[in-house]
Coordinates of C-alpha atoms in Angstrom, one line a residue:
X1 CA 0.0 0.0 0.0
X2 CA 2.9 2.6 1.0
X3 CA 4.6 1.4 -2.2
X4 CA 1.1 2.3 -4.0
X5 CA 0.6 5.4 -2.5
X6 CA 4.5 6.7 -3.5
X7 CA 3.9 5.5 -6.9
X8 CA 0.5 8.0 -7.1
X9 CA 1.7 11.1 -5.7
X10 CA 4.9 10.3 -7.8
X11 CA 2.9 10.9 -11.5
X12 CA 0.9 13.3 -10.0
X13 CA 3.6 16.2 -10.1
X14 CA 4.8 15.3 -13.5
X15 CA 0.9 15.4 -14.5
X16 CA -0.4 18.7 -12.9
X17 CA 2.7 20.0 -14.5
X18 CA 1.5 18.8 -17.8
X19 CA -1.9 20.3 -17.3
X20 CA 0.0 23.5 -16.0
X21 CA 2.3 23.8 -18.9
X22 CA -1.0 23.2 -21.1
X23 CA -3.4 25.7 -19.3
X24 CA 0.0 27.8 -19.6
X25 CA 0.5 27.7 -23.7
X26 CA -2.9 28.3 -24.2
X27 CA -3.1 31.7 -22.2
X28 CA 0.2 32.9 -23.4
X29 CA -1.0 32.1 -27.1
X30 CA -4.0 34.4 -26.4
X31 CA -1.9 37.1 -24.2
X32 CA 0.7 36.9 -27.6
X33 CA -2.0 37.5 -30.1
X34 CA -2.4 40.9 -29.7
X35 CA 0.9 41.6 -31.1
X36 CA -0.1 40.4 -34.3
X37 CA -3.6 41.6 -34.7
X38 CA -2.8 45.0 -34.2
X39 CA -3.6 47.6 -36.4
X40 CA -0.6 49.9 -37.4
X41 CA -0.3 52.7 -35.8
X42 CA -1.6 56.1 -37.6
X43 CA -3.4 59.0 -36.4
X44 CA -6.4 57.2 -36.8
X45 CA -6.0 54.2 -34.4
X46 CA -4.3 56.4 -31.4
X47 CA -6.8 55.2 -28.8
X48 CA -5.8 51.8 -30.1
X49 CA -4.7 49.6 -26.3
X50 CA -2.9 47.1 -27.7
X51 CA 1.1 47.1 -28.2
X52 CA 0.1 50.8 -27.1
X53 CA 3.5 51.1 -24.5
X54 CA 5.2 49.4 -27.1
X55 CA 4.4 52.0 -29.5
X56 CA 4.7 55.4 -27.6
X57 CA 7.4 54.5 -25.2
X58 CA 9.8 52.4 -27.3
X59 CA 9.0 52.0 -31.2
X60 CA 8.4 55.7 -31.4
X61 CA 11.2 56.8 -29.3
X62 CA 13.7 55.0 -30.5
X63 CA 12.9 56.2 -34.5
X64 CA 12.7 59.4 -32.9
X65 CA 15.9 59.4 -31.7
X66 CA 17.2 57.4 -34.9
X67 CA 15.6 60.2 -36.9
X68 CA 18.2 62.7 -35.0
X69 CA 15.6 64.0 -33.1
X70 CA 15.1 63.6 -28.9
X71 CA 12.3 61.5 -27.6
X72 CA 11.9 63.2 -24.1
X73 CA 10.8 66.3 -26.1
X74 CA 6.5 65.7 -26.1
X75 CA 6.3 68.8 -28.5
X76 CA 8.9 66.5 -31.5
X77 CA 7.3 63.1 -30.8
X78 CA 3.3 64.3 -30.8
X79 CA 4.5 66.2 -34.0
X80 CA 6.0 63.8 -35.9
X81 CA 4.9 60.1 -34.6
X82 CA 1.3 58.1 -34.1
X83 CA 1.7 58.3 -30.2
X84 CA -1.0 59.3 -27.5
X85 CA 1.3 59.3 -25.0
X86 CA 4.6 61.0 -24.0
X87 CA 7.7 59.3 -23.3
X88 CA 8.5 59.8 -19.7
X89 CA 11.9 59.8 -18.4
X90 CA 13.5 56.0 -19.1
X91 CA 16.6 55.6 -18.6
X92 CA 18.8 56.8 -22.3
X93 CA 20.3 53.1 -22.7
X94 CA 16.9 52.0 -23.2
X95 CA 16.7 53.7 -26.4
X96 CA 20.1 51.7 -27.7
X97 CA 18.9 48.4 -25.2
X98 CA 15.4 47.9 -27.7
X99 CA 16.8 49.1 -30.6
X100 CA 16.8 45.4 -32.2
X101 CA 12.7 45.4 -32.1
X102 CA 12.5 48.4 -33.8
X103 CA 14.9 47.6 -36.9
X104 CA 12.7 45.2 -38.7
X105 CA 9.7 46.8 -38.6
X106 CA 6.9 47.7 -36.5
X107 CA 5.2 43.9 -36.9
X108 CA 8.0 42.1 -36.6
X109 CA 9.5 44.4 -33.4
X110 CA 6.1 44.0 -31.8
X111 CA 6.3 39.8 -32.0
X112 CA 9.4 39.8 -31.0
X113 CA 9.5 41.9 -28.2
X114 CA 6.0 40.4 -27.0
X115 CA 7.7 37.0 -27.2
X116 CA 10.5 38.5 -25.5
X117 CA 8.4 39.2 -22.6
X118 CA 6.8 36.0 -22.4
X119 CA 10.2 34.6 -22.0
X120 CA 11.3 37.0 -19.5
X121 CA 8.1 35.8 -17.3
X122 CA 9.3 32.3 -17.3
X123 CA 12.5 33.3 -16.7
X124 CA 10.3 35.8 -13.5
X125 CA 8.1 32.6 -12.3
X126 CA 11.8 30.7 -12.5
X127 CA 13.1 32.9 -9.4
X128 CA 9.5 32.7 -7.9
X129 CA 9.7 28.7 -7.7
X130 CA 13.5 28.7 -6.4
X131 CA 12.2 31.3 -4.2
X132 CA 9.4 29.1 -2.7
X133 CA 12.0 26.4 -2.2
X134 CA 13.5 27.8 0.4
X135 CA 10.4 26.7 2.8
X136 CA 8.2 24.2 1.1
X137 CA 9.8 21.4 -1.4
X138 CA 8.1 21.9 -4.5
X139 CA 9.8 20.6 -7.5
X140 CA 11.7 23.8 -9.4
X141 CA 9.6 22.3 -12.7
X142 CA 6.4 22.0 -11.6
X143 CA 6.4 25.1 -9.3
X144 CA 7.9 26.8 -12.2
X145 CA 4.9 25.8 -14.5
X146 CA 2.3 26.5 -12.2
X147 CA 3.7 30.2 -11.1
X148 CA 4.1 31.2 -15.0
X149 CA 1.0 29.4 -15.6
X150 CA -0.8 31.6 -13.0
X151 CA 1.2 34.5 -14.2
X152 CA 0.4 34.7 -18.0
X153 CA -3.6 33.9 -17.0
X154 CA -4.0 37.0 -14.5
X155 CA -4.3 40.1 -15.3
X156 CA -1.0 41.7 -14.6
X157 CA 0.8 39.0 -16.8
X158 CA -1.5 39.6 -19.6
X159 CA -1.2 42.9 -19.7
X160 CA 2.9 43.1 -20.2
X161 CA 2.0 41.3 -23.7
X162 CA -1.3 43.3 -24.4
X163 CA 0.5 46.6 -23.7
X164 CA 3.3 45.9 -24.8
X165 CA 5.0 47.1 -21.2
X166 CA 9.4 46.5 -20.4
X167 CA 7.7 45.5 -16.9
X168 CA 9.1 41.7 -17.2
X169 CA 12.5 43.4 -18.2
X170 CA 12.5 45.5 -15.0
X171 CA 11.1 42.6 -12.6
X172 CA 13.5 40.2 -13.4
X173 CA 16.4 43.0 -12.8
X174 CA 14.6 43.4 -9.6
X175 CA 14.4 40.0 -8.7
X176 CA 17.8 39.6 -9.7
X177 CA 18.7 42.3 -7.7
X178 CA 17.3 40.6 -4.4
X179 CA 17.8 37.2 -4.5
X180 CA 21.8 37.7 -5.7
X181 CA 22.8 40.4 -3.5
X182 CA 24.1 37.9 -0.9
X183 CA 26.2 34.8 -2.9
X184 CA 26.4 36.8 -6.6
X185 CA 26.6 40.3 -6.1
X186 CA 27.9 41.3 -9.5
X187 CA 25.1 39.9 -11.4
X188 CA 23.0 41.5 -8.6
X189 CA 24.2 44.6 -9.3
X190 CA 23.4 44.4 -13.7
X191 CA 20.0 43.1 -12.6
X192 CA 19.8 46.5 -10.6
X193 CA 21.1 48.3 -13.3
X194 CA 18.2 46.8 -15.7
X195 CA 15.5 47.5 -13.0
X196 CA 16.9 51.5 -13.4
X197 CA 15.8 50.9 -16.4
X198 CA 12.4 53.0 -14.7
X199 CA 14.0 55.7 -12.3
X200 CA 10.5 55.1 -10.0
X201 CA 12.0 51.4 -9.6
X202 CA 15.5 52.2 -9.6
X203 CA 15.9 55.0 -7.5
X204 CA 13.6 53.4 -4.1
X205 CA 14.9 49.9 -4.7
X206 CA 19.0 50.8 -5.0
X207 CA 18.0 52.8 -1.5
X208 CA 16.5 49.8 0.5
X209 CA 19.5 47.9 -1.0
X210 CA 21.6 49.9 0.0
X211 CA 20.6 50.1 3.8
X212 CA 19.8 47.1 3.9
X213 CA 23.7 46.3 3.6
X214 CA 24.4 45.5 -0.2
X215 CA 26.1 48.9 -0.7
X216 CA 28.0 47.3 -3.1
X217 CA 25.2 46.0 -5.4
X218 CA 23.3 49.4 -5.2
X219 CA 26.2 51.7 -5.9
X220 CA 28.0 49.4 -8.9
X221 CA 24.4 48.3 -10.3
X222 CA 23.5 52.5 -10.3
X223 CA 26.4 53.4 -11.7
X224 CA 26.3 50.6 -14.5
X225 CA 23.1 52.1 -15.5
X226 CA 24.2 55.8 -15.7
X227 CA 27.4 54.4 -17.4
X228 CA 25.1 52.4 -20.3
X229 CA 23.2 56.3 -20.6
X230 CA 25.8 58.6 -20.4
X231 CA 26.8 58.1 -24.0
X232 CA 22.9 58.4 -25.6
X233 CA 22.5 61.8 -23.0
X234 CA 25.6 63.5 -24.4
X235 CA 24.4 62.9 -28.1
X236 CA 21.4 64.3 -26.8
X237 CA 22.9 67.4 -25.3
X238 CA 24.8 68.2 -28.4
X239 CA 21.5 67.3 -30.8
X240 CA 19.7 70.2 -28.4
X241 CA 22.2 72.3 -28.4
X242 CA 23.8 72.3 -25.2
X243 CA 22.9 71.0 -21.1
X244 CA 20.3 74.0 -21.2
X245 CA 18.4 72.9 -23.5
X246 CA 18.6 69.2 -22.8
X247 CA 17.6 70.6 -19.3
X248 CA 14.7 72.6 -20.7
X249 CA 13.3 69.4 -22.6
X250 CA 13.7 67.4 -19.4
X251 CA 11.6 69.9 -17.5
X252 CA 8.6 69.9 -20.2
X253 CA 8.7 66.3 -20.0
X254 CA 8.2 66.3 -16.4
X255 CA 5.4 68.8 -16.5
X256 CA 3.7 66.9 -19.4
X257 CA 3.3 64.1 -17.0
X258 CA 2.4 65.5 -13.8
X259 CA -0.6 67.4 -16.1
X260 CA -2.1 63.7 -18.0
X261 CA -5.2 62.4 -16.7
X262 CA -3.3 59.0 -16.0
X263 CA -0.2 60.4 -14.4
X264 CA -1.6 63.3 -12.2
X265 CA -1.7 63.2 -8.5
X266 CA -4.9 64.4 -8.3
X267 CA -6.8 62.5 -11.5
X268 CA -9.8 60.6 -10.9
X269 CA -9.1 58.2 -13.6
X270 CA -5.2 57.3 -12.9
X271 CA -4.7 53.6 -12.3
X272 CA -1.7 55.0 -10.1
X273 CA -1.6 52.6 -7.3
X274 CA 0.6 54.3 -4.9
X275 CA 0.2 56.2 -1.9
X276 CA -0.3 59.9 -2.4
X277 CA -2.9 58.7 -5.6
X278 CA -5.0 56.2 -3.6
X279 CA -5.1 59.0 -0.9
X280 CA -6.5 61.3 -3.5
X281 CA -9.0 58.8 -5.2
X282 CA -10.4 57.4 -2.2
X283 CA -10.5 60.5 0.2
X284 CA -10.5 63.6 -2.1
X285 CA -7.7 65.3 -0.4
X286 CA -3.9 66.2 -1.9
X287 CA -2.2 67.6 1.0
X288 CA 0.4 69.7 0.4
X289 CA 3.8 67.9 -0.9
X290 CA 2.2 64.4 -0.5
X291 CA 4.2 63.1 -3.4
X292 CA 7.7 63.8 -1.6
X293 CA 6.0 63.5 2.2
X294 CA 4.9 59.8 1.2
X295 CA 8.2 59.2 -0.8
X296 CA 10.3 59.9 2.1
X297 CA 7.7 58.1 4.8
X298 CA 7.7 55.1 2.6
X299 CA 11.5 54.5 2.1
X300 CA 12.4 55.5 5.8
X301 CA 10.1 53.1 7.3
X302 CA 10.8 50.5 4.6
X303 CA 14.9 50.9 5.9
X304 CA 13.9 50.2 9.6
X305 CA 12.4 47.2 8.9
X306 CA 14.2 45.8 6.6
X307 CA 17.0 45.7 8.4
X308 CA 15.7 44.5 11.0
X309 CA 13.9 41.8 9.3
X310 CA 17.3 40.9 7.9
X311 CA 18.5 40.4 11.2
X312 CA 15.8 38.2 12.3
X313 CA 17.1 35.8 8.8
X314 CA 13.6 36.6 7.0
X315 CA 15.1 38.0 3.8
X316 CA 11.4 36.5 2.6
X317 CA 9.6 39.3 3.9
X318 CA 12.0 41.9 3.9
X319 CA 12.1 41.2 -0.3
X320 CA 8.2 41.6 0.1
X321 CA 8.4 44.4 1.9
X322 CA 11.0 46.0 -0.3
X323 CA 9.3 45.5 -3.5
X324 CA 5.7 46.8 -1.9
X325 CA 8.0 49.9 -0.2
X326 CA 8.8 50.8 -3.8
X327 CA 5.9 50.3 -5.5
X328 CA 3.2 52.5 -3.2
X329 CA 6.1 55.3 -2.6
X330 CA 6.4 57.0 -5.7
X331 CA 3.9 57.0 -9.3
X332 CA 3.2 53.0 -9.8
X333 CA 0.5 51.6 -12.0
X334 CA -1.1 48.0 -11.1
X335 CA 1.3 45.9 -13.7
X336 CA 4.4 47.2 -11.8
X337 CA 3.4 44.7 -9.0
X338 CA 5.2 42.4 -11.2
X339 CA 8.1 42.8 -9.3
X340 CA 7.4 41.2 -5.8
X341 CA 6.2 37.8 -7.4
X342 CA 9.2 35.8 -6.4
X343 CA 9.0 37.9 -3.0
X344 CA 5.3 36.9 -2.8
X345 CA 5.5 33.5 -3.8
X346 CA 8.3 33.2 -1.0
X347 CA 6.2 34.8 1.6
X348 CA 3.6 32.5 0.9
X349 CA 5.1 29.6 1.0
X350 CA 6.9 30.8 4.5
X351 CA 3.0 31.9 5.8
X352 CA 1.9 28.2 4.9
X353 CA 5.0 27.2 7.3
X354 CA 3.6 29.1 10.1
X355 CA 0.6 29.0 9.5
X356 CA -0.7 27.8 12.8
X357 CA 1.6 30.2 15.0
X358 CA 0.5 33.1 16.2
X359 CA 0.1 35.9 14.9
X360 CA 1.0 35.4 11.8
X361 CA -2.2 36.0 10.3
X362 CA -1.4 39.9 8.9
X363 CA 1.4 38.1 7.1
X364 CA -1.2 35.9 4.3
X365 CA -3.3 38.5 4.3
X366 CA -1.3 40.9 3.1
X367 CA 0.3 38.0 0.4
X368 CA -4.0 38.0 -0.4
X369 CA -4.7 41.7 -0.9
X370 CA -1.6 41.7 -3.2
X371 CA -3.2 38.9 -5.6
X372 CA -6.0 41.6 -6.2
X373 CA -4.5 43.5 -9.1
X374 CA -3.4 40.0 -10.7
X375 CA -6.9 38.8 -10.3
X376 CA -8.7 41.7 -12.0
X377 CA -9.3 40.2 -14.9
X378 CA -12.2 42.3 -17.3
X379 CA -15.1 40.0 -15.6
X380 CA -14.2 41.5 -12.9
X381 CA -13.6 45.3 -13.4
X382 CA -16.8 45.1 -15.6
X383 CA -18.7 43.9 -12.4
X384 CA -16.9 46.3 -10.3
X385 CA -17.6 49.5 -12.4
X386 CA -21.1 48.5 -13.2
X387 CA -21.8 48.5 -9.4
X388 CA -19.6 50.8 -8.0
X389 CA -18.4 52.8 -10.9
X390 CA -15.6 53.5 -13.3
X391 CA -13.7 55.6 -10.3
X392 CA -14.0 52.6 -8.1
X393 CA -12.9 50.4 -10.5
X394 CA -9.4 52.5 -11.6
X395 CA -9.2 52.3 -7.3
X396 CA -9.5 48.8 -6.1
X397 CA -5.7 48.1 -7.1
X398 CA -4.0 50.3 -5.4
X399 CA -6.4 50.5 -2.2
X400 CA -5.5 47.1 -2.7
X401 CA -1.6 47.5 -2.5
X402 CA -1.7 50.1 0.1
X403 CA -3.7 47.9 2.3
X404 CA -0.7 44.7 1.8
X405 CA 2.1 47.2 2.4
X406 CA 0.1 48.5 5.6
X407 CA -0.6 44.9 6.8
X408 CA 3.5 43.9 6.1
X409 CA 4.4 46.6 8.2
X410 CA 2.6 45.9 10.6
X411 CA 3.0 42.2 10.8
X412 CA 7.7 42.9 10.5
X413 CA 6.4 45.9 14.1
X414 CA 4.6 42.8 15.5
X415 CA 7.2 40.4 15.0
X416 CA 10.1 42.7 15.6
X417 CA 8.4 43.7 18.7
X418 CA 8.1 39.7 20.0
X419 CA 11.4 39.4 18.8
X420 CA 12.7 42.1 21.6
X421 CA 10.4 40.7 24.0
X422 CA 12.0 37.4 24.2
X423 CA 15.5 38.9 24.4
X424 CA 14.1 40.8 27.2
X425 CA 13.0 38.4 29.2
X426 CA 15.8 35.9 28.3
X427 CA 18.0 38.7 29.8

């Protein structure tokens, strides 16, 4: 009978991987699609969602730039390219990183690049599954299956392909950036110079490293990336005609953004799911200064517990609480979640450990409220907006987000608190 019973549960893993890895093709077929049913871009088809980040903040920019022109400049790229949006401040290398999906065309770049991203998730859900090993024993295949499986069905997976966003790109340098810092801290530090890639990652997650004792990583993988741009920004100093100039364009792109009805503070329709936003969406008020007051708030309470939680050798939740630190403390949209899956998977896989302890409730609840914005799928924000309305709907993300950062922190001052506690009494 024990002979049996080792022989079921022995093809069961290499079957629900099967049935993963099917479930798996046939979502990422229909998450691909997209990138070949497109339209072309013209001025007729600017509303057009699909491939539309791949079109206004990488085809675009890079012909612009190509074309001898500069792509932070919204005035040259709304005048001369089939873009609705501007392109915000990437980091220059991306402009020579991508340049291999824009040479062959805009149909070919756009299947590539989405294939490209769908390998990058793999890759993503590849870190989540060695990530999970380090507290439940879950074969690297299968859990790698099921994770990408999961990923490329939800909403926030889809959404890299039917965009057309670098997110996987950027999450995988984050991820890289976390999980290597200890035992491979040169490839942590390119991973972190791939998640600069997006200064609004870069900048918050090279500072939590950095505290957090990897002042190597941060410092070598931030200077890597302003290495890879400084060649692309002095072209693009002479091309303006001098650091003024440059300066000047720099300052219009900024103030481009902070006016757009999906990047503004204060817009009722912004999917922004971070802070100072959901403040605004859900309360009406903007204090003064939010954006820098919940910036700083964010990142100095993020470095006093992860450090801590570092001490306590929970490198599971301080990743989590890193990654959710950077994504509520400065302008985040619901895809950038991407970044704490491996984090998340870990942290769930470390709650079903403890499960029965005390306390450590706060802990899968906050793993819970961050599944939100990969479970709302279009059933679900259709339902949501029909009942509640299209403000609710562009909401429940990041009220979402907020809440999981909130219930981390307090979970890492409940446990931290314990911690000292026993070390009290022990003394």
């Amino acid at each position: 009978m024990i002979r049996q019973h080792h022989g079921v549960r022995g093809l069961a893993v290499p079957a629900v991987t099967l049935l993963a890895g099917v479930f798996g093709a046939v979502s990422a077929w229909r998450a691909l699609a997209p990138s070949w049913q497109v339209p072309l871009p013209s001025a007729a088809n600017l509303p057009e969602e699909r491939l539309q980040d791949f079109r206004d903040a990488l085809y675009f920019p890079i012909k612009e730039f190509l074309a001898g022109g500069d792509p932070y400049d919204p005035a040259a790229m709304f005048a001369h390219w089939p873009v609705r949006q501007d392109f915000n401040l990437y980091q220059p290398y991306h402009l020579v990183l991508h340049l291999p999906f824009v040479l062959p065309g805009y149909r070919v770049g756009a299947v590539a690049f989405a294939v490209t991203s769908l390998v990058l998730l793999v890759l993503l859900s590849l870190l989540a599954a060695h990530a999970v090993r380090r507290y439940a024993p879950v074969p690297l295949a299968l859990g790698t299956t099921v994770i990408a499986a999961l990923l490329v069905t939800s909403q926030v997976g889809k959404a890299q392909l039917y965009v057309g966003q670098v997110n996987p790109l950027i999450a995988l340098g984050a991820a890289g950036a976390l999980l290597g810092r200890a035992d491979h801290p040169r490839l942590a530090a390119v991973a972190l110079a791939l998640a600069w890639l997006k200064p609004q990652y870069g900048f918050p997650l090279a500072v939590l490293l950095f505290a957090r004792g990897s002042r190597r990583v941060a410092v070598t993988g931030t200077l890597l990336a302003a290495a890879a741009s400084l060649p692309v920004v002095a072209l693009l100093v002479v091309r303006t005609g001098g650091v003024g100039p440059f300066l000047d364009v720099i300052a219009a792109n900024l103030s481009h953004a902070t006016g757009t009805d999906y990047g503004a503070v204060d817009s009722v329709t912004a999917q922004r799911i971070d802070v100072a936003a959901v403040l605004f969406r859900t309360t009406g008020w903007v204090p003064p200064a939010v954006e820098a007051v919940v910036l700083a708030g964010v990142l100095v309470s993020g470095v006093l517990l992860t450090r801590r939680l570092d001490g306590l050798a929970l490198p599971a939740l301080a990743d989590l609480l890193t990654c959710l630190a950077v994504v509520v403390c400065v302008v985040h949209q619901p895809g950038d979640v991407l970044i704490a899956v491996p984090a998340m998977a870990a942290v769930a896989g470390l709650w079903w450990r403890h499960r029965h302890e005390r306390g450590w409730a706060p802990a899968g609840l906050a793993v819970l409220a961050l599944a939100v914005p990969f479970a709302h799928l279009y059933v679900a924000d259709s339902a949501i907006g029909s009942l509640f309305g299209t403000r609710a709907a562009v909401t429940v993300d990041g009220v979402a987000v907020v809440v999981s950062w909130l219930l981390l922190v307090v979970f890492a001052v409940r446990l931290l608190r314990r911690r000292d506690e026993l070390v009290t009494v022990a003394g």
